[in-house]
Amino acid sequence: MWHKEKTIRAGSSLPSQAPMTSRTPTPVGAEAVGGAPEPVGSLQKHYNNLCMEKSQKINPFLLHILQGVDEEIKRGLTGITLNIAGNNHSVPVERVTGLDVRYNLISDVGAYYAARLLQKQHSLIYLNLMFNDIGPKGGELIAKALHTNTTLKYLRMTGNKVENEGGMFFAAMLQINSSLEKLDLGDCDLGMQSVIAFSTALTQNQTIKGINLNRPILYGEQEESTVHLGHMLKENHCLVELYMSKHDVRNSGLKQLSDSLYLNKSLRYLDISCNKITHDGIISLADVLKSNTTLEVIDLSFNRIENVGAKKLSETLASHNRSLKALSVVSNSIEGEGLVALSQSMKTNTTLSNIYIWGNKFDEATCVAYSDLIQTGRLKPDNTDVEPYVVDGRAYLAEVSNGLKKHYYWTPTYGEACRLSSNAGFSIVPVGKQL
């Protein structure tokens, strides 16, 4: 039997990049799930074209399965089940190691079969279930299935409202599972209790390298969750990526996180975008960057650090820090003085390769400064989100669609979905599959 890594994407790449639209949940067991597109052509043909587009070898086993599904569709089938069991001996088998069924309507019914898949499939290393209407009960089933699964490396549950109840089961799972390396529970309506439970579990779990806890539903002004995550960072020596976007982090919370980063020597990617951080909080982060030598990507987008915060960061980057490679300060109410200071720091700091500044207040000095960085080759056009142009002898900056993780929620219908310029953070700090 011939084994080779293969990822199946239903609803995004198989048969096309558009989501499947069947509204009837269909099982995922030792099978991949999807619904019939409206209208649908030959899945066999779509698969052939996709393999050619991606320069991937055609899997004869999948081709055989899709041929059978095409025949079922012609007879009026409204839901699609792909039986891709890896122990099928009737045809040559390349075992599926990745399954992508994002943006369908699997719900808790499909989660039951996804749990069975995790219990029985011993080659699956990547499972993407994002935005599938899975609730707390479905989250519980999947989390409990991971108690015994020893092969899955990356699970993406983004956008499924497992809530605090489901989150608690995933946190408990991390105390038992020792193979999962990346877990994405962003936009899952986690509560304070489950975020604290994750913090506790990660003080012991030394396998997880990346965790996404974006946008929990938190109440209160004490930043309890941030305090606990900060304590976790002091104890954890394995975590590489931490996502805390929309976490209601304020200046005092950022100080808690910064204090922990004096002791942490593993974290390389910190996302604290869309919070309530001002220039007062940036002082503590800038200070820790003077001695921290592991952080390589910091996403500060959509905060309010203003000129004072930008200048404080630029002083540290110019004189002390030589490990940070990418910084996003998109939409931070920074004016020309602060933006120019950041550009000046790049002239002495040769490690910082990516900087994202769109959404701030550009003046002519800003436009000239970043035009010079790009034209001299110090800042590569793909490593920033602005592009210079000139009108009537005056320099301006236009927005370019580059970023740290542009394709977090979606992938394009054509062209490359994983271009380095669009997902720079993931290329600088690669931890498992990203999409």
Short mmCIF file of C-alpha atoms in Angstrom, two decimals, residues 43-380:
data_model
loop_
_atom_site.label_atom_id
_atom_site.label_comp_id
_atom_site.label_asym_id
_atom_site.label_seq_id
_atom_site.Cartn_x
_atom_site.Cartn_y
_atom_site.Cartn_z
CA LEU A 43 -16.24 16.57 -9.48
CA GLN A 44 -13.79 14.34 -11.30
CA LYS A 45 -13.06 17.13 -13.77
CA HIS A 46 -12.82 19.76 -11.02
CA TYR A 47 -10.34 17.57 -9.15
CA ASN A 48 -8.22 17.04 -12.28
CA ASN A 49 -8.15 20.78 -12.97
CA LEU A 50 -7.30 21.57 -9.35
CA CYS A 51 -4.38 19.14 -9.34
CA MET A 52 -3.06 20.73 -12.55
CA GLU A 53 -3.47 24.25 -11.10
CA LYS A 54 -1.65 23.32 -7.87
CA SER A 55 0.94 21.11 -9.61
CA GLN A 56 -0.16 18.17 -7.45
CA LYS A 57 -0.08 14.51 -8.44
CA ILE A 58 -3.53 13.05 -9.11
CA ASN A 59 -4.60 10.52 -6.48
CA PRO A 60 -6.09 7.57 -8.41
CA PHE A 61 -8.09 6.48 -5.36
CA LEU A 62 -9.80 9.87 -5.07
CA LEU A 63 -10.39 9.96 -8.82
CA HIS A 64 -12.15 6.61 -8.57
CA ILE A 65 -14.32 7.81 -5.65
CA LEU A 66 -15.25 11.07 -7.40
CA GLN A 67 -16.28 9.17 -10.51
CA GLY A 68 -18.80 7.25 -8.41
CA VAL A 69 -20.07 10.48 -6.80
CA ASP A 70 -20.54 12.07 -10.25
CA GLU A 71 -22.73 9.14 -11.22
CA GLU A 72 -24.80 9.56 -8.03
CA ILE A 73 -25.27 13.28 -8.74
CA LYS A 74 -26.57 12.48 -12.22
CA ARG A 75 -29.20 10.31 -10.54
CA GLY A 76 -30.35 13.25 -8.40
CA LEU A 77 -28.29 12.99 -5.19
CA THR A 78 -28.52 16.21 -3.14
CA GLY A 79 -25.81 15.50 -0.54
CA ILE A 80 -22.29 14.22 -1.07
CA THR A 81 -20.41 11.70 1.05
CA LEU A 82 -16.85 10.89 0.05
CA ASN A 83 -15.78 7.48 1.32
CA ILE A 84 -12.00 7.84 1.50
CA ALA A 85 -11.18 5.13 3.99
CA GLY A 86 -7.42 4.55 4.03
CA ASN A 87 -7.76 0.79 4.41
CA ASN A 88 -9.47 0.28 1.04
CA HIS A 89 -7.54 -2.43 -0.79
CA SER A 90 -9.61 -2.56 -3.98
CA VAL A 91 -7.76 0.34 -5.57
CA PRO A 92 -4.35 1.98 -4.97
CA VAL A 93 -4.63 4.17 -1.83
CA GLU A 94 -2.84 7.37 -0.91
CA ARG A 95 -4.07 7.99 2.61
CA VAL A 96 -5.68 11.34 3.30
CA THR A 97 -3.82 13.27 6.00
CA GLY A 98 -5.68 16.59 5.74
CA LEU A 99 -9.41 17.35 5.64
CA ASP A 100 -10.84 20.83 4.98
CA VAL A 101 -14.64 21.17 5.16
CA ARG A 102 -14.91 24.80 6.24
CA TYR A 103 -18.00 26.94 5.58
CA ASN A 104 -20.54 24.15 5.34
CA LEU A 105 -23.46 23.24 7.61
CA ILE A 106 -22.10 20.21 9.41
CA SER A 107 -23.61 21.24 12.80
CA ASP A 108 -23.55 18.99 15.87
CA VAL A 109 -24.79 16.07 13.78
CA GLY A 110 -21.69 16.21 11.59
CA ALA A 111 -19.54 16.82 14.66
CA TYR A 112 -20.56 13.38 15.90
CA TYR A 113 -19.13 11.83 12.73
CA ALA A 114 -16.08 14.08 12.86
CA ALA A 115 -15.45 12.71 16.36
CA ARG A 116 -15.76 9.16 15.03
CA LEU A 117 -13.31 10.07 12.28
CA LEU A 118 -10.79 11.25 14.85
CA GLN A 119 -11.21 8.03 16.79
CA LYS A 120 -10.77 5.73 13.79
CA GLN A 121 -8.60 7.56 11.26
CA HIS A 122 -4.95 7.15 12.20
CA SER A 123 -3.35 9.20 9.43
CA LEU A 124 -5.26 12.51 9.73
CA ILE A 125 -3.00 15.33 10.90
CA TYR A 126 -5.02 18.39 9.81
CA LEU A 127 -8.77 19.03 10.26
CA ASN A 128 -10.47 22.31 9.35
CA LEU A 129 -14.08 22.59 10.57
CA MET A 130 -14.31 26.39 10.70
CA PHE A 131 -17.77 28.03 10.47
CA ASN A 132 -19.88 24.89 10.40
CA ASP A 133 -22.62 25.72 12.95
CA ILE A 134 -21.09 23.37 15.52
CA GLY A 135 -22.31 24.18 19.04
CA PRO A 136 -21.31 23.23 22.59
CA LYS A 137 -22.45 19.61 22.23
CA GLY A 138 -20.54 19.11 19.01
CA GLY A 139 -17.48 20.74 20.57
CA GLU A 140 -17.72 18.32 23.48
CA LEU A 141 -17.80 15.31 21.14
CA ILE A 142 -14.77 16.47 19.17
CA ALA A 143 -12.80 17.40 22.29
CA LYS A 144 -13.48 14.02 23.90
CA ALA A 145 -12.45 12.22 20.71
CA LEU A 146 -9.05 13.90 21.03
CA HIS A 147 -8.50 12.22 24.39
CA THR A 148 -7.47 9.09 22.51
CA ASN A 149 -6.40 10.49 19.13
CA THR A 150 -2.62 10.54 18.82
CA THR A 151 -2.11 11.72 15.24
CA LEU A 152 -3.97 15.03 14.71
CA LYS A 153 -1.60 18.00 14.78
CA TYR A 154 -3.84 20.93 13.82
CA LEU A 155 -7.54 21.45 14.54
CA ARG A 156 -9.35 24.54 13.35
CA MET A 157 -12.73 25.22 14.97
CA THR A 158 -12.88 28.93 14.11
CA GLY A 159 -16.35 30.46 14.17
CA ASN A 160 -18.20 27.50 15.67
CA LYS A 161 -20.11 28.72 18.73
CA VAL A 162 -18.95 26.08 21.17
CA GLU A 163 -19.23 28.76 23.88
CA ASN A 164 -17.90 28.44 27.41
CA GLU A 165 -19.29 24.93 27.83
CA GLY A 166 -17.56 23.53 24.78
CA GLY A 167 -14.41 25.50 25.55
CA MET A 168 -14.12 23.80 28.93
CA PHE A 169 -14.05 20.39 27.22
CA PHE A 170 -11.28 21.52 24.89
CA ALA A 171 -9.28 22.88 27.84
CA ALA A 172 -9.72 19.56 29.67
CA MET A 173 -8.60 17.75 26.51
CA LEU A 174 -5.28 19.63 26.57
CA GLN A 175 -4.53 18.02 29.92
CA ILE A 176 -4.71 14.57 28.29
CA ASN A 177 -3.79 14.94 24.61
CA SER A 178 -0.07 15.05 23.91
CA SER A 179 -0.02 15.17 20.10
CA LEU A 180 -2.06 18.24 19.08
CA GLU A 181 0.27 21.12 18.16
CA LYS A 182 -2.10 23.86 17.03
CA LEU A 183 -5.66 24.66 18.13
CA ASP A 184 -7.77 27.49 16.72
CA LEU A 185 -10.83 28.44 18.78
CA GLY A 186 -11.10 32.01 17.55
CA ASP A 187 -14.62 33.52 17.32
CA CYS A 188 -16.06 30.56 19.23
CA ASP A 189 -17.76 32.65 21.98
CA LEU A 190 -15.51 31.27 24.70
CA GLY A 191 -16.22 32.61 28.18
CA MET A 192 -13.96 33.82 30.99
CA GLN A 193 -14.06 30.42 32.71
CA SER A 194 -12.83 28.54 29.64
CA VAL A 195 -10.10 31.08 28.83
CA ILE A 196 -8.78 30.71 32.38
CA ALA A 197 -9.03 26.93 32.00
CA PHE A 198 -6.90 27.10 28.84
CA SER A 199 -4.34 29.19 30.71
CA THR A 200 -4.20 26.56 33.45
CA ALA A 201 -3.95 23.64 31.01
CA LEU A 202 -1.14 25.27 29.06
CA THR A 203 1.02 25.64 32.14
CA GLN A 204 1.34 21.83 31.96
CA ASN A 205 0.84 21.00 28.29
CA GLN A 206 4.18 21.17 26.53
CA THR A 207 2.98 20.03 23.09
CA ILE A 208 0.76 22.88 21.90
CA LYS A 209 2.81 25.33 19.81
CA GLY A 210 0.00 27.60 18.65
CA ILE A 211 -3.34 28.56 20.18
CA ASN A 212 -5.94 31.03 18.97
CA LEU A 213 -8.35 32.40 21.58
CA ASN A 214 -9.55 35.42 19.59
CA ARG A 215 -12.75 37.22 20.56
CA PRO A 216 -13.99 35.52 23.71
CA ILE A 217 -17.14 36.84 25.38
CA LEU A 218 -15.77 38.53 28.50
CA TYR A 219 -17.42 40.67 31.15
CA GLY A 220 -15.87 42.93 33.77
CA GLU A 221 -12.99 45.37 33.88
CA GLN A 222 -10.37 43.35 35.77
CA GLU A 223 -8.69 41.72 32.73
CA GLU A 224 -8.75 38.42 34.58
CA SER A 225 -8.15 36.39 31.42
CA THR A 226 -5.09 38.44 30.48
CA VAL A 227 -3.63 38.02 33.95
CA HIS A 228 -4.00 34.24 33.74
CA LEU A 229 -2.56 34.07 30.20
CA GLY A 230 0.38 36.14 31.40
CA HIS A 231 0.99 33.71 34.24
CA MET A 232 0.80 30.85 31.73
CA LEU A 233 3.53 32.44 29.59
CA LYS A 234 5.86 32.42 32.59
CA GLU A 235 5.42 28.66 33.00
CA ASN A 236 5.03 27.50 29.40
CA HIS A 237 8.21 26.87 27.41
CA CYS A 238 6.68 25.41 24.25
CA LEU A 239 4.09 27.89 22.93
CA VAL A 240 5.22 29.66 19.76
CA GLU A 241 2.02 31.45 18.65
CA LEU A 242 -0.54 33.21 20.88
CA TYR A 243 -3.56 35.01 19.41
CA MET A 244 -5.43 37.40 21.71
CA SER A 245 -7.27 39.63 19.26
CA LYS A 246 -10.46 41.30 20.57
CA HIS A 247 -9.60 40.30 24.13
CA ASP A 248 -10.32 43.68 25.73
CA VAL A 249 -6.62 43.97 26.64
CA ARG A 250 -5.84 47.36 28.18
CA ASN A 251 -2.62 48.95 29.36
CA SER A 252 -2.54 47.12 32.67
CA GLY A 253 -3.16 43.82 30.89
CA LEU A 254 -0.38 44.47 28.39
CA LYS A 255 1.95 45.15 31.30
CA GLN A 256 1.03 41.72 32.74
CA LEU A 257 1.83 40.09 29.39
CA SER A 258 5.05 42.08 29.00
CA ASP A 259 6.27 41.13 32.47
CA SER A 260 5.78 37.46 31.59
CA LEU A 261 7.79 37.86 28.38
CA TYR A 262 10.90 38.63 30.41
CA LEU A 263 10.82 34.96 31.45
CA ASN A 264 9.29 33.34 28.36
CA LYS A 265 11.83 32.16 25.78
CA SER A 266 9.59 30.36 23.28
CA LEU A 267 6.87 32.75 22.06
CA ARG A 268 7.61 34.09 18.58
CA TYR A 269 4.21 35.36 17.35
CA LEU A 270 2.00 37.60 19.53
CA ASP A 271 -1.31 38.91 18.19
CA ILE A 272 -2.84 41.58 20.42
CA SER A 273 -4.75 43.39 17.68
CA CYS A 274 -8.18 44.98 18.13
CA ASN A 275 -7.75 45.76 21.81
CA LYS A 276 -7.68 48.94 23.95
CA ILE A 277 -3.94 49.51 24.17
CA THR A 278 -2.61 53.07 24.21
CA HIS A 279 0.89 54.58 24.35
CA ASP A 280 1.06 54.00 28.12
CA GLY A 281 0.85 50.25 27.59
CA ILE A 282 3.40 50.31 24.79
CA ILE A 283 6.05 51.53 27.24
CA SER A 284 6.07 48.15 29.00
CA LEU A 285 6.14 46.24 25.69
CA ALA A 286 8.98 48.37 24.33
CA ASP A 287 10.96 47.80 27.52
CA VAL A 288 10.63 44.01 27.35
CA LEU A 289 11.69 44.05 23.69
CA LYS A 290 15.05 45.39 24.84
CA SER A 291 15.86 42.04 26.42
CA ASN A 292 13.45 39.56 24.77
CA THR A 293 15.24 37.79 21.92
CA THR A 294 12.53 35.39 20.73
CA LEU A 295 9.54 37.50 19.61
CA GLU A 296 9.59 37.79 15.82
CA VAL A 297 6.06 38.96 14.93
CA ILE A 298 3.87 41.43 16.85
CA ASP A 299 0.42 42.44 15.61
CA LEU A 300 -0.71 45.68 17.24
CA SER A 301 -3.29 46.55 14.59
CA PHE A 302 -6.39 48.47 15.60
CA ASN A 303 -5.23 49.82 18.94
CA ARG A 304 -4.40 53.45 19.76
CA ILE A 305 -0.69 53.80 20.42
CA GLU A 306 -0.42 57.21 18.67
CA ASN A 307 2.86 59.09 18.12
CA VAL A 308 4.16 58.53 21.63
CA GLY A 309 3.80 54.76 21.40
CA ALA A 310 5.25 54.61 17.88
CA LYS A 311 8.30 56.66 18.92
CA LYS A 312 8.83 54.48 21.99
CA LEU A 313 8.80 51.36 19.81
CA SER A 314 11.11 52.95 17.26
CA GLU A 315 13.67 53.84 19.94
CA THR A 316 13.78 50.22 21.13
CA LEU A 317 13.96 48.84 17.59
CA ALA A 318 16.72 51.24 16.59
CA SER A 319 18.97 50.79 19.61
CA HIS A 320 18.25 47.45 21.30
CA ASN A 321 16.04 44.83 19.70
CA ARG A 322 17.43 42.68 16.89
CA SER A 323 14.95 39.80 16.86
CA LEU A 324 11.64 41.33 15.74
CA LYS A 325 11.04 40.69 12.04
CA ALA A 326 7.47 41.90 11.50
CA LEU A 327 5.42 44.66 13.11
CA SER A 328 1.88 45.77 12.30
CA VAL A 329 0.66 49.12 13.62
CA VAL A 330 -2.28 49.40 11.21
CA SER A 331 -4.97 51.88 12.35
CA ASN A 332 -3.32 53.14 15.53
CA SER A 333 -3.94 56.90 15.23
CA ILE A 334 -0.25 57.47 14.47
CA GLU A 335 0.65 60.70 12.68
CA GLY A 336 3.65 61.66 10.59
CA GLU A 337 6.08 62.12 13.46
CA GLY A 338 5.56 58.60 14.78
CA LEU A 339 5.48 56.95 11.35
CA VAL A 340 8.71 58.66 10.29
CA ALA A 341 10.35 57.54 13.54
CA LEU A 342 9.47 53.91 12.74
CA SER A 343 10.89 54.29 9.24
CA GLN A 344 14.11 55.74 10.66
CA SER A 345 14.51 52.75 12.99
CA MET A 346 14.61 50.46 9.96
CA LYS A 347 17.75 52.19 8.72
CA THR A 348 19.76 50.99 11.71
CA ASN A 349 17.77 47.83 12.45
CA THR A 350 18.34 45.41 9.58
CA THR A 351 16.38 42.55 11.17
CA LEU A 352 12.95 44.20 10.94
CA SER A 353 11.86 43.25 7.42
CA ASN A 354 8.06 43.70 7.47
CA ILE A 355 6.10 46.73 8.61
CA TYR A 356 2.41 47.54 8.09
CA ILE A 357 1.19 51.11 8.60
CA TRP A 358 -2.01 51.67 6.62
CA GLY A 359 -4.95 53.31 8.40
CA ASN A 360 -2.84 55.95 10.16
CA LYS A 361 -2.50 59.65 9.38
CA PHE A 362 0.01 60.12 6.56
CA ASP A 363 1.65 63.44 5.88
CA GLU A 364 4.15 64.27 3.12
CA ALA A 365 7.13 63.41 5.33
CA THR A 366 5.66 59.95 5.94
CA CYS A 367 5.12 59.36 2.22
CA VAL A 368 8.67 60.45 1.40
CA ALA A 369 10.19 58.34 4.20
CA TYR A 370 8.52 55.07 3.16
CA SER A 371 9.04 55.81 -0.54
CA ASP A 372 12.76 56.11 0.18
CA LEU A 373 12.80 52.83 2.13
CA ILE A 374 11.17 51.01 -0.77
CA GLN A 375 13.17 52.69 -3.55
CA THR A 376 16.50 52.05 -1.83
CA GLY A 377 15.60 48.41 -1.35
CA ARG A 378 15.62 48.52 2.46
CA LEU A 379 11.88 47.69 2.52
CA LYS A 380 10.73 45.18 -0.08
#
